[in-house]
mmCIF file of C-alpha atoms and ligand atoms in Angstrom:
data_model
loop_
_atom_site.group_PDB
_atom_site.id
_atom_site.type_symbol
_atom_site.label_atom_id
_atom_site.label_comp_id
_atom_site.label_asym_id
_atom_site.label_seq_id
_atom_site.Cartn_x
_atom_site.Cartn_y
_atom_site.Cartn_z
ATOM 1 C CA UNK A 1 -75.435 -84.365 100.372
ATOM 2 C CA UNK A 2 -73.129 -81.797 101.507
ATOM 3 C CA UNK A 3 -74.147 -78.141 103.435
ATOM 4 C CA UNK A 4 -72.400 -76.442 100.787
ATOM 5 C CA UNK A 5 -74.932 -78.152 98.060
ATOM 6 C CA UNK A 6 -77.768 -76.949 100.204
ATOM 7 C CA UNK A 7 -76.716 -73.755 100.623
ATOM 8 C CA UNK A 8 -76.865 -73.840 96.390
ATOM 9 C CA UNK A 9 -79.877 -75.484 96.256
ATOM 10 C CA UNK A 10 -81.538 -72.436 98.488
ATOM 11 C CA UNK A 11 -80.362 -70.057 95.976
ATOM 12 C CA UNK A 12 -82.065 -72.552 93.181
ATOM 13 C CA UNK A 13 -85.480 -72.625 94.862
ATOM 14 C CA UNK A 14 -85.490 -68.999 95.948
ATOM 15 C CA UNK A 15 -84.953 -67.554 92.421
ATOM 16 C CA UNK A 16 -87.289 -69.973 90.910
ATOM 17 C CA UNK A 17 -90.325 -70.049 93.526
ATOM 18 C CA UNK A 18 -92.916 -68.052 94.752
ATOM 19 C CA UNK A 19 -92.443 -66.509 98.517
ATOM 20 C CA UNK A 20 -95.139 -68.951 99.507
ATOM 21 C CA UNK A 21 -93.646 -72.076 97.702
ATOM 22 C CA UNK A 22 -90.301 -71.203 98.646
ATOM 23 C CA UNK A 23 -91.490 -71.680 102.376
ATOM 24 C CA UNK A 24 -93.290 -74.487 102.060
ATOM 25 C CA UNK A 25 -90.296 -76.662 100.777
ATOM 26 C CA UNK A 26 -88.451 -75.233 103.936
ATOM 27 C CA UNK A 27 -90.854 -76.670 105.856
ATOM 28 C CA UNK A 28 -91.301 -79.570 103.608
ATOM 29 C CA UNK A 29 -87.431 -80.322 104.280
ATOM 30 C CA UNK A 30 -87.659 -79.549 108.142
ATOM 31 C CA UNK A 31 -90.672 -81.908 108.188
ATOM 32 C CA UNK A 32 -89.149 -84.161 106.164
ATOM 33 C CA UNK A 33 -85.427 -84.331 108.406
ATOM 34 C CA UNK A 34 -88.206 -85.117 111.372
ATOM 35 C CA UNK A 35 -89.978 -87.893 109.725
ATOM 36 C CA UNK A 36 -86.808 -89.349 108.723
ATOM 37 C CA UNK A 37 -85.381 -89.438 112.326
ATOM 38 C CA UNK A 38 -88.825 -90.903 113.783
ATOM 39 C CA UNK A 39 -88.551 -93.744 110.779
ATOM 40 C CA UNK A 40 -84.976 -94.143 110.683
ATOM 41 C CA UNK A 41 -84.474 -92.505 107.137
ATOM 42 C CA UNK A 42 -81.617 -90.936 105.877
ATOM 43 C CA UNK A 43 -82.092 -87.237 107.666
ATOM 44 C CA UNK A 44 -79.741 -85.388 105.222
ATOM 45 C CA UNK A 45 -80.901 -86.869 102.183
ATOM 46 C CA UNK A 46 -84.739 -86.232 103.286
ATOM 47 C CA UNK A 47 -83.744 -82.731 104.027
ATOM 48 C CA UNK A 48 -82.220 -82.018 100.583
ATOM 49 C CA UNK A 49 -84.883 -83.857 98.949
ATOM 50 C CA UNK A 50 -87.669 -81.616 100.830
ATOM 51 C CA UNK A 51 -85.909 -78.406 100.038
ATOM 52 C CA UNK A 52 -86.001 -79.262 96.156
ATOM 53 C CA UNK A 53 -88.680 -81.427 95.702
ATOM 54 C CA UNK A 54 -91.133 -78.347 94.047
ATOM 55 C CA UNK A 55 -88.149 -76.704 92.109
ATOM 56 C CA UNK A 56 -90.164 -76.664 88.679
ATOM 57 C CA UNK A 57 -93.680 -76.045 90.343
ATOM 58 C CA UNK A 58 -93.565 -72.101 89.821
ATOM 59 C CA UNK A 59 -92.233 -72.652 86.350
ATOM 60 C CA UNK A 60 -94.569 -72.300 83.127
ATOM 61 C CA UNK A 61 -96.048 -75.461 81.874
ATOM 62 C CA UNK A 62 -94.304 -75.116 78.540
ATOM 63 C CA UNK A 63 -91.293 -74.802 79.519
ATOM 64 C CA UNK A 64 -91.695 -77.712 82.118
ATOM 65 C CA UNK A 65 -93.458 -79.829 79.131
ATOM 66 C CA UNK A 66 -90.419 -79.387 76.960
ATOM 67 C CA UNK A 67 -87.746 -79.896 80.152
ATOM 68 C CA UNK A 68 -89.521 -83.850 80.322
ATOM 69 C CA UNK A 69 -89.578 -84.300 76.669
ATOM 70 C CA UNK A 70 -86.442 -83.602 76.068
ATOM 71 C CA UNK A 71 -84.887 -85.403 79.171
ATOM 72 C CA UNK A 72 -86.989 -87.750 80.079
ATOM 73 C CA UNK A 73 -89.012 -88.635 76.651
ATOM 74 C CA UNK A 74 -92.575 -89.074 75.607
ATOM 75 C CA UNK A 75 -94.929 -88.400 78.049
ATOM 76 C CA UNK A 76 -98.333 -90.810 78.921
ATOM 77 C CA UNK A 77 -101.842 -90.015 77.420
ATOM 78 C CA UNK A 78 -102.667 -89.717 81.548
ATOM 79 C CA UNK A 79 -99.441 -87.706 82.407
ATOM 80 C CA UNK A 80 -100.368 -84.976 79.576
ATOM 81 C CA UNK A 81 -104.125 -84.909 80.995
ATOM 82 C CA UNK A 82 -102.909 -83.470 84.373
ATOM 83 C CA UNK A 83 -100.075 -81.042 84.460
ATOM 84 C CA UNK A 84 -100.130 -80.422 88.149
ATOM 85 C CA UNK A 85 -98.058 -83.448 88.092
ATOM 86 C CA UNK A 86 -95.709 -82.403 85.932
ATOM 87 C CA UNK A 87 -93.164 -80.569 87.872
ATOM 88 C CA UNK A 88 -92.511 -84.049 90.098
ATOM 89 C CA UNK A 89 -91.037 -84.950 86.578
ATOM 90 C CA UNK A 90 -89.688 -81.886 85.395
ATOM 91 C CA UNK A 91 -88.305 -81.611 88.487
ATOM 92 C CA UNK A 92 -86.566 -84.422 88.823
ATOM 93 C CA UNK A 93 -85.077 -84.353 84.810
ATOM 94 C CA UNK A 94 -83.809 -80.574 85.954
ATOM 95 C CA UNK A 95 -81.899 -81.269 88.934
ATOM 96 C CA UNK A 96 -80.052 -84.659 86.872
ATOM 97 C CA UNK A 97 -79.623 -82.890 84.048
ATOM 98 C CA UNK A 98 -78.819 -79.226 85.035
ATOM 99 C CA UNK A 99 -78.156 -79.040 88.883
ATOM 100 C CA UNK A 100 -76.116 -82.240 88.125
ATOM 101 C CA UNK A 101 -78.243 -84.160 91.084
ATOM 102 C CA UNK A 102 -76.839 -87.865 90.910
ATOM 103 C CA UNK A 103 -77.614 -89.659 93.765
ATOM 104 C CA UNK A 104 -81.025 -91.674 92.580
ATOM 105 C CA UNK A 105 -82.472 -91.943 96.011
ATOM 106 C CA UNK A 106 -83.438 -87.915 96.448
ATOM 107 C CA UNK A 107 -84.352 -88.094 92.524
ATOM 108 C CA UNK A 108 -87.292 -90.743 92.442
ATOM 109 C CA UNK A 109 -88.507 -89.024 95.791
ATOM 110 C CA UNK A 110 -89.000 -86.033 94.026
ATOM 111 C CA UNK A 111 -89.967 -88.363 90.909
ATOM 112 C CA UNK A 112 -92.555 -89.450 92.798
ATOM 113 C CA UNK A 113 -93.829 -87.065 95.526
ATOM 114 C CA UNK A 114 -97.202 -86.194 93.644
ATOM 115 C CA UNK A 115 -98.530 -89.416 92.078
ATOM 116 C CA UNK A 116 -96.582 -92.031 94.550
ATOM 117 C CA UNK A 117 -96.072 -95.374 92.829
ATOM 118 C CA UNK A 118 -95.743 -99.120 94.316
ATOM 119 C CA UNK A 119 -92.773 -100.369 96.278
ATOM 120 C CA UNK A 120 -92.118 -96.936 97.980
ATOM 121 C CA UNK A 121 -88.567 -96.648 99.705
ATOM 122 C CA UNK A 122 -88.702 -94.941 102.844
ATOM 123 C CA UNK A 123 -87.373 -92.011 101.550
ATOM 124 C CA UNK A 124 -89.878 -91.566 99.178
ATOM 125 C CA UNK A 125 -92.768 -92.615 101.382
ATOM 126 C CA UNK A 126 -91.260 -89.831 104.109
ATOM 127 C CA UNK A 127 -90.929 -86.884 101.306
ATOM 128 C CA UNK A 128 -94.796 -87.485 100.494
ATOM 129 C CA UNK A 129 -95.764 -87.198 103.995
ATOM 130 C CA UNK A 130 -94.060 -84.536 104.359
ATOM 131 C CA UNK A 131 -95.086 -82.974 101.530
ATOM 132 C CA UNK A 132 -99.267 -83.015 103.487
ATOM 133 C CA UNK A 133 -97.530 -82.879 107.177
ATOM 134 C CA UNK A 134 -95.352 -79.600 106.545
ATOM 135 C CA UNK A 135 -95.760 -76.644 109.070
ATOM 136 C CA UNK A 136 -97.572 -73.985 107.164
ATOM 137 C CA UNK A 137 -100.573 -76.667 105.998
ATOM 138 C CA UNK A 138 -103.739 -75.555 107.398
ATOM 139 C CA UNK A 139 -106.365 -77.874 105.269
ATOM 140 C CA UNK A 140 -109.442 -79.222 107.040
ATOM 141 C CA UNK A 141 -107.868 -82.593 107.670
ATOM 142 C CA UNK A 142 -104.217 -81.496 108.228
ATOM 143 C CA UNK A 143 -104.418 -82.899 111.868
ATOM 144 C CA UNK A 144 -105.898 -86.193 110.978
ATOM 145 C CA UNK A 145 -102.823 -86.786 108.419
ATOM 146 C CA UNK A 146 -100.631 -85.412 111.387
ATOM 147 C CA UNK A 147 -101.560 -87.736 114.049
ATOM 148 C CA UNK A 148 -101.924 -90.938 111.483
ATOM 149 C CA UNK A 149 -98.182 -89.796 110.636
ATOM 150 C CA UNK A 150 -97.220 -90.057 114.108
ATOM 151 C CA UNK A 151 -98.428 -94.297 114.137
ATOM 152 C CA UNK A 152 -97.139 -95.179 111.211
ATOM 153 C CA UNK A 153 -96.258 -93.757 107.196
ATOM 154 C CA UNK A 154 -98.433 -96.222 105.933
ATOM 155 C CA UNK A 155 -101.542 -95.245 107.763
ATOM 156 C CA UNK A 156 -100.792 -91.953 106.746
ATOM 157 C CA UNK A 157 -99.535 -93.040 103.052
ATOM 158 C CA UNK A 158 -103.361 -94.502 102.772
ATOM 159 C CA UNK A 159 -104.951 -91.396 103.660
ATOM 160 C CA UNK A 160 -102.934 -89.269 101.617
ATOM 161 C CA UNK A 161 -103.200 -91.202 98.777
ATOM 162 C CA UNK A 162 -107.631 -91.458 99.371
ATOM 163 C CA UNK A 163 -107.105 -87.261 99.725
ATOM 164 C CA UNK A 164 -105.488 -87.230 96.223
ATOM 165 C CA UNK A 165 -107.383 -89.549 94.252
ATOM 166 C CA UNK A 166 -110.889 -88.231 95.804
ATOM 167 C CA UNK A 167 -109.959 -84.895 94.849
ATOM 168 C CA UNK A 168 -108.943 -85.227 91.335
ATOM 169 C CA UNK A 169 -112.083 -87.518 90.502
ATOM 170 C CA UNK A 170 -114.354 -85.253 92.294
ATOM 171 C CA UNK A 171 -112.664 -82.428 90.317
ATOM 172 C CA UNK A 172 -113.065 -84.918 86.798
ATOM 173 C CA UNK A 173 -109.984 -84.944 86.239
ATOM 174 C CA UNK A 174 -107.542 -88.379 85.525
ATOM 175 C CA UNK A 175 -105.775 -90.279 88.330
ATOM 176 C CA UNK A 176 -102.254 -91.417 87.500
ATOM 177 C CA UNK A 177 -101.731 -95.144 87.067
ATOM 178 C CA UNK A 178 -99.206 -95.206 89.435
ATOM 179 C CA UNK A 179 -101.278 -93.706 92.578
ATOM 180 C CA UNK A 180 -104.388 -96.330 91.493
ATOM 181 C CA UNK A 181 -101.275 -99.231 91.809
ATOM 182 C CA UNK A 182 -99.423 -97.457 95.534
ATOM 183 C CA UNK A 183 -103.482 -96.338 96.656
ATOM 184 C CA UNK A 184 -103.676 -100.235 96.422
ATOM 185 C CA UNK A 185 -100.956 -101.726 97.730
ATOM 186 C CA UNK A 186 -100.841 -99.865 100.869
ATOM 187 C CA UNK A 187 -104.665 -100.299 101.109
ATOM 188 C CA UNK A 188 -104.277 -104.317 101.127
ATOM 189 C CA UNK A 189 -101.506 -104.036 103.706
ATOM 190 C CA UNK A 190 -103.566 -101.619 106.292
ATOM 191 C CA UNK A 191 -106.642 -103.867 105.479
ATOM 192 C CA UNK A 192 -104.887 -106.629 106.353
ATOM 193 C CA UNK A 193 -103.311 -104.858 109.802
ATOM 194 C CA UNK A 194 -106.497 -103.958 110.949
ATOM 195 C CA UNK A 195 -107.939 -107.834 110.185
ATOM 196 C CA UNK A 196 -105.161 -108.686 112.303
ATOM 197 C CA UNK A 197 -105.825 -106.658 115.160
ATOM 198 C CA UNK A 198 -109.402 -107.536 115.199
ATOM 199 C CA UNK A 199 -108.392 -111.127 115.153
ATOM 200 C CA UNK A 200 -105.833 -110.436 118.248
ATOM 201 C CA UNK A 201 -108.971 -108.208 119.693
ATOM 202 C CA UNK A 202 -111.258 -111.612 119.560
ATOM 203 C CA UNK A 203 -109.267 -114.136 121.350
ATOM 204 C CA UNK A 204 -108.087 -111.994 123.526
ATOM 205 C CA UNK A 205 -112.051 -111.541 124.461
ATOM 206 C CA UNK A 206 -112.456 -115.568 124.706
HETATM 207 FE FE1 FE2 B 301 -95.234 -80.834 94.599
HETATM 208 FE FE1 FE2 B 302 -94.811 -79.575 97.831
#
């Protein structure tokens, strides 16, 4: 993705997000461009994908309903339960169908920075870290998901997803499909890490 696109893409998120948001995918970009480089992801596409991956979040939930309806089609009994997932969809419909976004890679990381989904690409697994990891994130836990990020994307994948899906059940509300099926896979992969090491830990003790 070229400077010149960014520069455009700045001009998209400033007009359409809040002074807070607006920063936060700055830093969600910066973070992301890090993350990459540490993983060995594309740096420029997690960059652009980081500045745009809120675009729709400041925008009404009507209009953002009808944007995924009419681009995207019908929308899940779950999906219409929870519209603070919508924008990840909106968002991604808007920038293929009216920023004229094409390449798929940034698209399904913003498809997919909220809910997650099995078989994450690298890209998409470093835009939802960075999405918890970004600079201006001062939540209790922040430095736990910092430091797990630091080991390894799936350590910190696990905990993100636990985060998400503890907070919308304590809050009642529905958990997408699609975080249930990444939540896991990732959690049968770190299981089986830490059996491992345990394992290694034993016979290195006899
Ligand atoms: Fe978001
Ligand atoms: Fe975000």
């Amino acid at each position: 993705m070229d400077t010149e696109r960014n520069e455009e893409f700045l001009e998209e998120i400033k007009k359409r997000l809040s002074e807070y948001r607006f920063y936060h995918s700055l830093n969600v970009a910066e973070e992301a461009k890090r993350l990459a480089r540490k993983y060995g992801a594309d740096e420029e596409k997690a960059f652009t994908a980081g500045l745009i991956h809120d675009i729709m979040k400041d925008t009404d939930y009507s209009c953002q309903k009808e944007i995924i309806e009419n681009f995207s089609g019908k929308m899940t009994d779950t999906e219409l339960a929870n519209p603070k997932i919508w924008h990840a969809m909106s968002g991604e419909a808007f920038l293929r169908r009216e920023l004229g976004v094409t390449d798929e890679e940034i698209l399904s990381a913003v498809r997919y920075h909220t809910t997650a989904k099995e078989n994450m690409t690298l890209l998409e697994k470093v835009i939802y870290i960075a999405d918890y990891t970004s600079a201006e994130r001062d939540y209790p836990d922040v430095d736990v998901i910092r430091e797990k990020a630091e080991r390894s994307l799936e350590e910190a994948m696990l905990y993100g997803l636990q985060f998400t899906i503890k907070e919308n059940v304590e809050a009642g509300r529905v958990v997408h499909p699609d975080s249930i099926l990444a939540y896991n896979e990732v959690a049968i992969s770190e299981n089986k890490k830490v059996r491992k090491e345990e394992e290694n830990a034993h016979t290195g003790n006899t």
